[in-house]
Amino acid sequence: MALVKKPVTGMKDILPEEMQIRDYVIGVIKETYRSFGFTPIDTPCMEAIANLSSKQGGENEKLIFKVLKRGEKLKLESAETEADLVDLGLRYDLTLPLARFYANNANNLPSPFKALQIGSVWRADRPQRGRYRQFTQCDIDILGEPSNLAEIELILATTTTLGRLGFHGFEIRINERGMLKAMAKYSGFKEDSLESVFITLDKMDKIGVKGVSEELEKNGFAKESVEKYLGLFLEVEGETDSNRAVEILSERLGDFLPEGLKQNLQEIIKSVEQTKSADFKMVFDPTLVRGMGYYTGTIFEIAIPEFGGSCGGGGRYDKMIGNFTGNEVPACGFSIGFERIILLLMEQGFQIQGQPKKTAYLIEKNYPADKLCDVIAKAQKARAAGEQILIVRMNKNKKFQKEKLTAEGYEKIEEFFCR
């Protein structure tokens, strides 16, 4: 069988230029999140297949990279179902592993616990611009905080980070699962059909109001309910004041809306707008669904105009930890779309500011060993002073070599000859 030099479909090799930017961005993310009191943790890349397939991950559960049992446990000849062959899977996000982590380690953690986790996740998805089968997620979560202080802190930490990376004029779109359910029930949809309705609603930005209407009717829902439902969205369409939009829908929904939901949403929007340090806008979006099945309350997404789609998101998931322990723990998280942020920075020709001075030492072939030690000592002294020194042998095509080094950001090139 011939060896394959290209990476697996949906995964990629990362060249030095991009890797430098990735390292820089991760540094900014960690520094900013730590300033908000978040503590770094890590979890294994694989989880028990029972955890990953627990009907909490929405459509992502169809995209799991599953791992065969090993050694004597793998009995191909007697296997009747997939469950006989598979016991593990690669994690598709960092939230479910965090819930298991907290359930396993809660006695050794403060409450509330502010977690920061950065790592690779895997989904057997269809690759496209900004979407890969292996990608990095950067998550912050607050566990054990029932009030909207969690949402406010998560949004401020995330937007402060984006601001420090040079992004401005973006939006944080916010909604509430309780608002979604209230709107659907008010319109006449039954409880057991809500998820189907939300799956169609989630396509609003792609197929528009007319497309959503046609698909809902095609799925068997009454035209009267569909028209009443979509009429709610049209009532607040074009309303630029998010708190006013929440007010309008709340008045219309009346007792269908859970008590305190309107005030909770308005407090988050107002608090963030009044204390933000980055240039962005809070936007109430009643069409925002978020596909994960584990969300129980507030949900939010990052919308950056340059990308044209979501560049991160999160929300409240108060029931997930209870699935492990039997006791519910308030939980809320926000994930930056790291790969899409990197893509945008690369396309913008992003340059890292404040980098150490880069100097290359070109050493002629057959340069004497005793003199080479002097050159290395000189490089060590410069490195100790904070400079970045590259020592390489001189190529035959020295002109081309120097051009390449200059393109890599080496401001100064020193040459050392035998004579």
CSV table of C-alpha atoms in Angstrom, one decimal:
chain,number,residue,atom,x,y,z
A,1,MET,CA,0.0,0.0,0.0
A,2,ALA,CA,1.4,3.4,-1.1
A,3,LEU,CA,2.1,6.0,1.6
A,4,VAL,CA,0.0,9.2,1.4
A,5,LYS,CA,1.7,12.6,1.9
A,6,LYS,CA,-1.4,14.7,2.0
A,7,PRO,CA,-3.3,15.1,5.4
A,8,VAL,CA,-6.6,13.3,6.0
A,9,THR,CA,-9.6,15.0,4.4
A,10,GLY,CA,-10.9,17.8,6.6
A,11,MET,CA,-7.6,18.1,8.6
A,12,LYS,CA,-4.6,20.2,7.7
A,13,ASP,CA,-0.9,20.7,8.1
A,14,ILE,CA,-0.2,24.1,9.7
A,15,LEU,CA,2.7,26.0,8.3
A,16,PRO,CA,5.0,28.2,10.4
A,17,GLU,CA,3.4,31.6,9.5
A,18,GLU,CA,0.0,30.4,10.6
A,19,MET,CA,1.4,28.6,13.6
A,20,GLN,CA,3.0,31.8,14.8
A,21,ILE,CA,-0.4,33.6,14.7
A,22,ARG,CA,-2.2,30.7,16.4
A,23,ASP,CA,0.3,30.7,19.2
A,24,TYR,CA,-0.1,34.5,19.6
A,25,VAL,CA,-3.9,34.3,19.6
A,26,ILE,CA,-3.9,31.5,22.2
A,27,GLY,CA,-1.6,33.7,24.3
A,28,VAL,CA,-4.0,36.7,24.1
A,29,ILE,CA,-7.0,34.4,24.9
A,30,LYS,CA,-5.3,32.8,27.9
A,31,GLU,CA,-4.0,36.2,29.3
A,32,THR,CA,-7.4,37.8,28.9
A,33,TYR,CA,-9.5,35.0,30.3
A,34,ARG,CA,-7.1,34.6,33.3
A,35,SER,CA,-7.7,38.3,34.0
A,36,PHE,CA,-11.4,37.5,34.4
A,37,GLY,CA,-10.5,34.7,36.9
A,38,PHE,CA,-10.8,31.7,34.6
A,39,THR,CA,-8.6,28.7,35.5
A,40,PRO,CA,-7.0,26.4,32.8
A,41,ILE,CA,-7.9,22.7,32.9
A,42,ASP,CA,-7.6,19.8,30.4
A,43,THR,CA,-9.5,16.7,29.6
A,44,PRO,CA,-8.7,13.6,27.5
A,45,CYS,CA,-9.4,13.7,23.8
A,46,MET,CA,-11.5,10.5,24.0
A,47,GLU,CA,-14.7,9.9,26.0
A,48,ALA,CA,-16.9,6.9,26.7
A,49,ILE,CA,-19.2,6.4,23.8
A,50,ALA,CA,-22.1,6.3,26.2
A,51,ASN,CA,-21.3,9.9,27.2
A,52,LEU,CA,-20.9,11.2,23.7
A,53,SER,CA,-24.2,9.5,22.5
A,54,SER,CA,-26.4,10.6,25.4
A,55,LYS,CA,-28.7,12.7,23.2
A,56,GLN,CA,-27.2,16.0,24.5
A,57,GLY,CA,-25.1,17.0,21.5
A,58,GLY,CA,-27.7,17.5,18.9
A,59,GLU,CA,-26.6,16.8,15.3
A,60,ASN,CA,-23.0,16.5,16.4
A,61,GLU,CA,-23.8,13.0,17.8
A,62,LYS,CA,-24.1,11.9,14.1
A,63,LEU,CA,-20.5,13.2,13.5
A,64,ILE,CA,-18.6,11.2,16.2
A,65,PHE,CA,-15.3,9.6,15.2
A,66,LYS,CA,-15.9,6.2,17.0
A,67,VAL,CA,-13.0,4.1,18.3
A,68,LEU,CA,-13.0,0.3,18.1
A,69,LYS,CA,-12.5,-1.9,21.2
A,70,ARG,CA,-9.0,-3.2,21.5
A,71,GLY,CA,-7.3,-6.5,22.0
A,72,GLU,CA,-9.4,-9.4,23.3
A,73,LYS,CA,-12.4,-7.0,23.8
A,74,LEU,CA,-12.7,-6.6,20.0
A,75,LYS,CA,-14.7,-9.7,18.9
A,76,LEU,CA,-15.5,-9.1,15.2
A,77,GLU,CA,-16.9,-12.6,14.6
A,78,SER,CA,-19.6,-12.4,17.3
A,79,ALA,CA,-20.5,-8.7,17.0
A,80,GLU,CA,-24.2,-8.1,16.2
A,81,THR,CA,-24.4,-4.3,16.6
A,82,GLU,CA,-22.1,-1.3,16.6
A,83,ALA,CA,-22.3,-1.3,20.4
A,84,ASP,CA,-20.4,-4.6,20.4
A,85,LEU,CA,-17.5,-3.1,18.5
A,86,VAL,CA,-17.2,0.5,19.9
A,87,ASP,CA,-16.6,1.7,23.4
A,88,LEU,CA,-14.9,5.2,22.9
A,89,GLY,CA,-15.1,8.2,20.7
A,90,LEU,CA,-13.1,11.4,19.9
A,91,ARG,CA,-14.8,14.3,21.7
A,92,TYR,CA,-16.9,16.5,19.4
A,93,ASP,CA,-16.7,19.6,21.7
A,94,LEU,CA,-15.3,20.5,25.1
A,95,THR,CA,-18.6,21.0,27.0
A,96,LEU,CA,-19.6,17.5,27.6
A,97,PRO,CA,-16.0,16.5,28.7
A,98,LEU,CA,-16.1,19.5,31.1
A,99,ALA,CA,-19.4,18.3,32.6
A,100,ARG,CA,-17.9,14.8,33.2
A,101,PHE,CA,-14.7,16.5,34.6
A,102,TYR,CA,-16.7,18.5,37.1
A,103,ALA,CA,-18.8,15.6,38.2
A,104,ASN,CA,-15.6,13.6,38.8
A,105,ASN,CA,-13.7,16.4,40.5
A,106,ALA,CA,-16.2,18.7,42.1
A,107,ASN,CA,-15.0,18.1,45.7
A,108,ASN,CA,-11.5,19.5,44.7
A,109,LEU,CA,-12.9,22.6,42.9
A,110,PRO,CA,-14.1,25.9,44.1
A,111,SER,CA,-17.8,26.9,43.7
A,112,PRO,CA,-18.5,28.7,41.4
A,113,PHE,CA,-15.8,27.3,39.2
A,114,LYS,CA,-14.6,29.3,36.2
A,115,ALA,CA,-12.9,26.9,33.8
A,116,LEU,CA,-10.7,27.7,30.7
A,117,GLN,CA,-10.1,24.8,28.3
A,118,ILE,CA,-8.3,24.9,24.9
A,119,GLY,CA,-8.0,21.8,22.8
A,120,SER,CA,-8.7,19.8,19.7
A,121,VAL,CA,-12.1,18.4,18.9
A,122,TRP,CA,-13.2,16.1,16.1
A,123,ARG,CA,-16.3,15.9,13.9
A,124,ALA,CA,-16.9,13.8,10.8
A,125,ASP,CA,-18.4,16.9,9.1
A,126,ARG,CA,-18.4,18.1,5.5
A,127,PRO,CA,-15.3,20.3,5.2
A,128,GLN,CA,-15.7,23.9,4.0
A,129,ARG,CA,-14.3,27.4,4.6
A,130,GLY,CA,-13.6,27.7,8.3
A,131,ARG,CA,-14.9,24.2,9.0
A,132,TYR,CA,-12.6,21.2,9.6
A,133,ARG,CA,-12.9,17.7,10.9
A,134,GLN,CA,-10.2,18.4,13.5
A,135,PHE,CA,-10.2,21.9,15.0
A,136,THR,CA,-9.3,23.8,18.1
A,137,GLN,CA,-11.9,25.1,20.5
A,138,CYS,CA,-11.3,27.7,23.2
A,139,ASP,CA,-14.0,27.5,25.9
A,140,ILE,CA,-14.7,29.3,29.1
A,141,ASP,CA,-17.4,28.1,31.4
A,142,ILE,CA,-18.8,29.1,34.8
A,143,LEU,CA,-20.2,26.2,36.9
A,144,GLY,CA,-22.2,26.7,40.0
A,145,GLU,CA,-23.4,30.3,39.3
A,146,PRO,CA,-27.3,30.4,38.9
A,147,SER,CA,-27.6,34.1,38.3
A,148,ASN,CA,-27.0,36.0,35.0
A,149,LEU,CA,-23.7,37.2,36.4
A,150,ALA,CA,-22.4,34.1,34.6
A,151,GLU,CA,-23.7,35.2,31.2
A,152,ILE,CA,-22.5,38.8,31.7
A,153,GLU,CA,-19.0,37.7,32.6
A,154,LEU,CA,-18.7,35.2,29.8
A,155,ILE,CA,-19.8,37.8,27.2
A,156,LEU,CA,-17.5,40.5,28.5
A,157,ALA,CA,-14.5,38.1,28.7
A,158,THR,CA,-15.1,36.9,25.1
A,159,THR,CA,-15.7,40.3,23.6
A,160,THR,CA,-12.7,41.8,25.4
A,161,THR,CA,-10.6,39.1,23.8
A,162,LEU,CA,-11.9,39.8,20.3
A,163,GLY,CA,-11.3,43.5,20.8
A,164,ARG,CA,-7.7,42.8,21.8
A,165,LEU,CA,-7.3,40.8,18.6
A,166,GLY,CA,-8.4,43.8,16.6
A,167,PHE,CA,-12.0,42.9,15.8
A,168,HIS,CA,-14.6,45.6,16.0
A,169,GLY,CA,-18.2,46.3,14.8
A,170,PHE,CA,-19.3,42.7,15.5
A,171,GLU,CA,-22.5,41.5,17.2
A,172,ILE,CA,-23.3,39.2,20.1
A,173,ARG,CA,-26.7,37.8,19.1
A,174,ILE,CA,-28.7,36.6,22.2
A,175,ASN,CA,-31.9,34.7,22.8
A,176,GLU,CA,-33.4,32.4,25.4
A,177,ARG,CA,-34.6,28.8,25.0
A,178,GLY,CA,-37.6,29.7,27.1
A,179,MET,CA,-38.5,32.5,24.7
A,180,LEU,CA,-38.2,30.0,21.8
A,181,LYS,CA,-40.6,27.6,23.5
A,182,ALA,CA,-43.0,30.3,24.6
A,183,MET,CA,-43.3,31.6,21.0
A,184,ALA,CA,-43.9,28.1,19.6
A,185,LYS,CA,-46.5,27.2,22.2
A,186,TYR,CA,-48.3,30.5,21.8
A,187,SER,CA,-48.6,29.7,18.1
A,188,GLY,CA,-50.2,26.3,18.8
A,189,PHE,CA,-47.3,23.9,18.4
A,190,LYS,CA,-47.3,21.0,20.7
A,191,GLU,CA,-44.5,20.3,23.2
A,192,ASP,CA,-43.4,17.1,21.5
A,193,SER,CA,-43.0,18.9,18.1
A,194,LEU,CA,-40.9,21.8,19.3
A,195,GLU,CA,-37.5,20.5,18.4
A,196,SER,CA,-38.6,19.8,14.9
A,197,VAL,CA,-39.9,23.4,14.7
A,198,PHE,CA,-36.6,24.8,16.0
A,199,ILE,CA,-34.6,22.7,13.5
A,200,THR,CA,-36.5,24.5,10.7
A,201,LEU,CA,-36.3,27.9,12.4
A,202,ASP,CA,-32.5,27.5,12.6
A,203,LYS,CA,-32.5,27.7,8.8
A,204,MET,CA,-34.0,31.2,8.8
A,205,ASP,CA,-30.8,33.0,7.8
A,206,LYS,CA,-30.4,30.7,4.8
A,207,ILE,CA,-34.0,30.2,3.5
A,208,GLY,CA,-35.8,33.2,4.9
A,209,VAL,CA,-39.3,33.6,6.3
A,210,LYS,CA,-40.9,32.1,3.2
A,211,GLY,CA,-38.6,29.1,3.2
A,212,VAL,CA,-39.3,28.4,6.9
A,213,SER,CA,-43.0,28.7,6.3
A,214,GLU,CA,-43.0,26.3,3.4
A,215,GLU,CA,-40.9,23.7,5.2
A,216,LEU,CA,-43.0,23.9,8.4
A,217,GLU,CA,-46.2,23.3,6.4
A,218,LYS,CA,-44.5,20.6,4.4
A,219,ASN,CA,-43.6,18.9,7.7
A,220,GLY,CA,-47.3,18.7,8.5
A,221,PHE,CA,-47.9,21.7,10.8
A,222,ALA,CA,-51.1,23.7,10.5
A,223,LYS,CA,-50.9,26.8,8.3
A,224,GLU,CA,-52.7,28.8,11.0
A,225,SER,CA,-50.0,28.0,13.6
A,226,VAL,CA,-47.2,28.6,11.1
A,227,GLU,CA,-48.6,32.1,10.2
A,228,LYS,CA,-49.1,33.0,13.8
A,229,TYR,CA,-45.6,31.9,14.7
A,230,LEU,CA,-43.8,33.7,11.9
A,231,GLY,CA,-45.9,36.8,12.6
A,232,LEU,CA,-44.2,37.1,15.9
A,233,PHE,CA,-40.8,37.4,14.3
A,234,LEU,CA,-42.1,40.0,11.8
A,235,GLU,CA,-43.4,42.1,14.8
A,236,VAL,CA,-39.8,42.8,16.0
A,237,GLU,CA,-38.1,42.7,12.6
A,238,GLY,CA,-36.2,45.9,12.1
A,239,GLU,CA,-36.4,46.9,15.8
A,240,THR,CA,-32.8,48.2,16.6
A,241,ASP,CA,-33.4,48.5,20.4
A,242,SER,CA,-32.9,44.9,21.7
A,243,ASN,CA,-34.5,45.6,25.1
A,244,ARG,CA,-37.6,47.1,23.3
A,245,ALA,CA,-37.8,44.0,21.1
A,246,VAL,CA,-37.8,41.7,24.2
A,247,GLU,CA,-40.5,43.9,25.6
A,248,ILE,CA,-42.7,43.7,22.5
A,249,LEU,CA,-42.5,39.9,22.4
A,250,SER,CA,-43.0,39.5,26.1
A,251,GLU,CA,-46.2,41.6,26.0
A,252,ARG,CA,-47.5,39.5,23.2
A,253,LEU,CA,-46.6,36.1,24.8
A,254,GLY,CA,-48.0,36.9,28.2
A,255,ASP,CA,-48.4,33.9,30.5
A,256,PHE,CA,-46.7,31.6,27.9
A,257,LEU,CA,-43.4,33.3,28.9
A,258,PRO,CA,-41.7,31.9,32.0
A,259,GLU,CA,-41.6,34.3,34.9
A,260,GLY,CA,-38.5,36.5,35.2
A,261,LEU,CA,-37.3,35.6,31.7
A,262,LYS,CA,-37.9,39.1,30.2
A,263,GLN,CA,-36.1,40.8,33.1
A,264,ASN,CA,-33.2,38.3,32.9
A,265,LEU,CA,-32.6,38.9,29.2
A,266,GLN,CA,-32.9,42.7,29.5
A,267,GLU,CA,-30.5,42.8,32.5
A,268,ILE,CA,-27.8,40.9,30.5
A,269,ILE,CA,-28.2,43.1,27.5
A,270,LYS,CA,-28.1,46.3,29.5
A,271,SER,CA,-25.3,45.3,31.8
A,272,VAL,CA,-23.0,44.2,28.9
A,273,GLU,CA,-23.7,47.4,26.9
A,274,GLN,CA,-22.9,49.6,29.9
A,275,THR,CA,-19.6,47.9,30.9
A,276,LYS,CA,-18.1,46.6,27.6
A,277,SER,CA,-14.6,47.5,26.6
A,278,ALA,CA,-14.7,46.3,22.9
A,279,ASP,CA,-16.6,47.8,19.9
A,280,PHE,CA,-19.6,45.5,19.4
A,281,LYS,CA,-23.4,45.5,19.8
A,282,MET,CA,-25.7,43.2,21.8
A,283,VAL,CA,-28.6,42.1,19.5
A,284,PHE,CA,-31.7,40.2,20.6
A,285,ASP,CA,-32.4,37.6,17.9
A,286,PRO,CA,-35.5,35.5,18.5
A,287,THR,CA,-34.5,33.3,15.5
A,288,LEU,CA,-31.3,32.2,17.3
A,289,VAL,CA,-31.6,28.5,18.1
A,290,ARG,CA,-28.2,26.9,18.7
A,291,GLY,CA,-28.2,23.3,17.7
A,292,MET,CA,-27.0,21.6,20.8
A,293,GLY,CA,-29.6,19.7,22.7
A,294,TYR,CA,-28.1,20.5,26.1
A,295,TYR,CA,-29.0,24.2,26.2
A,296,THR,CA,-31.6,25.1,28.9
A,297,GLY,CA,-31.7,28.9,29.0
A,298,THR,CA,-29.8,31.8,27.5
A,299,ILE,CA,-28.0,31.2,24.2
A,300,PHE,CA,-25.7,33.5,22.3
A,301,GLU,CA,-23.5,33.7,19.1
A,302,ILE,CA,-20.7,35.9,17.7
A,303,ALA,CA,-21.5,37.4,14.3
A,304,ILE,CA,-18.5,39.0,12.6
A,305,PRO,CA,-19.4,40.7,9.3
A,306,GLU,CA,-16.1,39.7,7.6
A,307,PHE,CA,-17.0,36.0,8.0
A,308,GLY,CA,-20.7,36.1,7.3
A,309,GLY,CA,-21.5,33.4,9.8
A,310,SER,CA,-21.2,32.4,13.4
A,311,CYS,CA,-17.7,32.8,14.9
A,312,GLY,CA,-18.5,31.2,18.2
A,313,GLY,CA,-21.3,30.8,20.6
A,314,GLY,CA,-22.6,29.3,23.8
A,315,GLY,CA,-25.3,29.4,26.5
A,316,ARG,CA,-26.6,27.9,29.7
A,317,TYR,CA,-26.8,24.2,30.2
A,318,ASP,CA,-28.1,23.6,33.7
A,319,LYS,CA,-29.0,20.0,33.4
A,320,MET,CA,-25.9,18.4,31.9
A,321,ILE,CA,-23.9,17.8,35.1
A,322,GLY,CA,-26.9,16.4,36.8
A,323,ASN,CA,-27.0,13.6,34.1
A,324,PHE,CA,-23.7,12.4,35.6
A,325,THR,CA,-24.4,13.1,39.3
A,326,GLY,CA,-28.2,13.1,39.8
A,327,ASN,CA,-27.9,16.7,41.2
A,328,GLU,CA,-28.3,19.6,38.8
A,329,VAL,CA,-25.5,22.3,38.8
A,330,PRO,CA,-26.0,25.7,37.1
A,331,ALA,CA,-23.6,25.9,34.2
A,332,CYS,CA,-23.0,28.4,31.4
A,333,GLY,CA,-20.2,28.6,28.7
A,334,PHE,CA,-18.9,30.5,25.7
A,335,SER,CA,-16.7,29.1,22.9
A,336,ILE,CA,-14.7,31.3,20.5
A,337,GLY,CA,-14.6,30.0,16.9
A,338,PHE,CA,-10.8,29.7,17.0
A,339,GLU,CA,-10.3,28.4,13.5
A,340,ARG,CA,-12.5,31.1,11.9
A,341,ILE,CA,-10.8,33.8,13.9
A,342,ILE,CA,-7.4,32.5,12.6
A,343,LEU,CA,-8.8,32.4,9.0
A,344,LEU,CA,-9.9,36.0,9.2
A,345,LEU,CA,-6.6,37.2,10.7
A,346,MET,CA,-4.7,35.3,8.0
A,347,GLU,CA,-6.9,36.8,5.2
A,348,GLN,CA,-6.4,40.3,6.7
A,349,GLY,CA,-2.6,39.9,6.6
A,350,PHE,CA,-2.4,40.2,10.4
A,351,GLN,CA,1.0,41.1,11.8
A,352,ILE,CA,2.0,40.4,15.4
A,353,GLN,CA,3.1,43.6,17.1
A,354,GLY,CA,6.0,43.7,19.6
A,355,GLN,CA,7.7,40.6,18.5
A,356,PRO,CA,11.4,40.2,19.4
A,357,LYS,CA,14.0,41.3,16.9
A,358,LYS,CA,14.9,38.5,14.5
A,359,THR,CA,18.5,38.1,13.3
A,360,ALA,CA,19.9,35.3,11.1
A,361,TYR,CA,23.6,34.2,11.3
A,362,LEU,CA,24.7,32.6,8.0
A,363,ILE,CA,27.8,30.3,8.6
A,364,GLU,CA,30.0,29.4,5.6
A,365,LYS,CA,30.6,25.7,5.0
A,366,ASN,CA,33.7,24.4,6.7
A,367,TYR,CA,33.7,27.3,9.2
A,368,PRO,CA,36.3,26.4,11.9
A,369,ALA,CA,34.9,24.7,15.1
A,370,ASP,CA,36.6,27.1,17.5
A,371,LYS,CA,35.3,30.1,15.7
A,372,LEU,CA,31.8,28.5,15.5
A,373,CYS,CA,31.7,28.4,19.3
A,374,ASP,CA,32.4,32.1,19.3
A,375,VAL,CA,29.4,32.7,17.0
A,376,ILE,CA,27.2,30.4,19.1
A,377,ALA,CA,28.3,32.3,22.3
A,378,LYS,CA,27.4,35.6,20.6
A,379,ALA,CA,24.0,34.2,19.7
A,380,GLN,CA,23.4,33.0,23.2
A,381,LYS,CA,24.2,36.5,24.6
A,382,ALA,CA,21.7,38.0,22.1
A,383,ARG,CA,19.0,35.4,23.0
A,384,ALA,CA,19.4,36.2,26.7
A,385,ALA,CA,18.7,39.8,25.8
A,386,GLY,CA,15.4,38.9,24.2
A,387,GLU,CA,16.4,38.6,20.6
A,388,GLN,CA,15.5,35.7,18.3
A,389,ILE,CA,18.7,34.3,16.6
A,390,LEU,CA,18.7,31.7,13.9
A,391,ILE,CA,22.1,30.0,13.1
A,392,VAL,CA,22.2,28.2,9.7
A,393,ARG,CA,24.7,27.1,7.2
A,394,MET,CA,25.1,29.2,4.1
A,395,ASN,CA,23.6,27.8,0.9
A,396,LYS,CA,25.2,27.9,-2.5
A,397,ASN,CA,22.4,30.2,-3.7
A,398,LYS,CA,23.0,32.7,-0.9
A,399,LYS,CA,20.9,35.5,-2.5
A,400,PHE,CA,17.8,33.3,-2.6
A,401,GLN,CA,18.5,32.1,1.0
A,402,LYS,CA,18.6,35.7,2.2
A,403,GLU,CA,15.4,36.6,0.3
A,404,LYS,CA,13.6,33.7,2.0
A,405,LEU,CA,14.9,34.8,5.5
A,406,THR,CA,13.8,38.4,4.9
A,407,ALA,CA,10.4,37.1,3.9
A,408,GLU,CA,10.2,35.2,7.2
A,409,GLY,CA,10.8,38.4,9.1
A,410,TYR,CA,14.5,38.4,9.8
A,411,GLU,CA,15.4,42.1,9.9
A,412,LYS,CA,19.2,41.5,10.1
A,413,ILE,CA,21.4,38.9,8.4
A,414,GLU,CA,25.0,38.5,9.5
A,415,GLU,CA,27.5,36.4,7.5
A,416,PHE,CA,30.4,34.5,8.9
A,417,PHE,CA,33.2,33.4,6.5
A,418,CYS,CA,36.1,31.0,7.0
A,419,ARG,CA,38.7,33.7,6.1
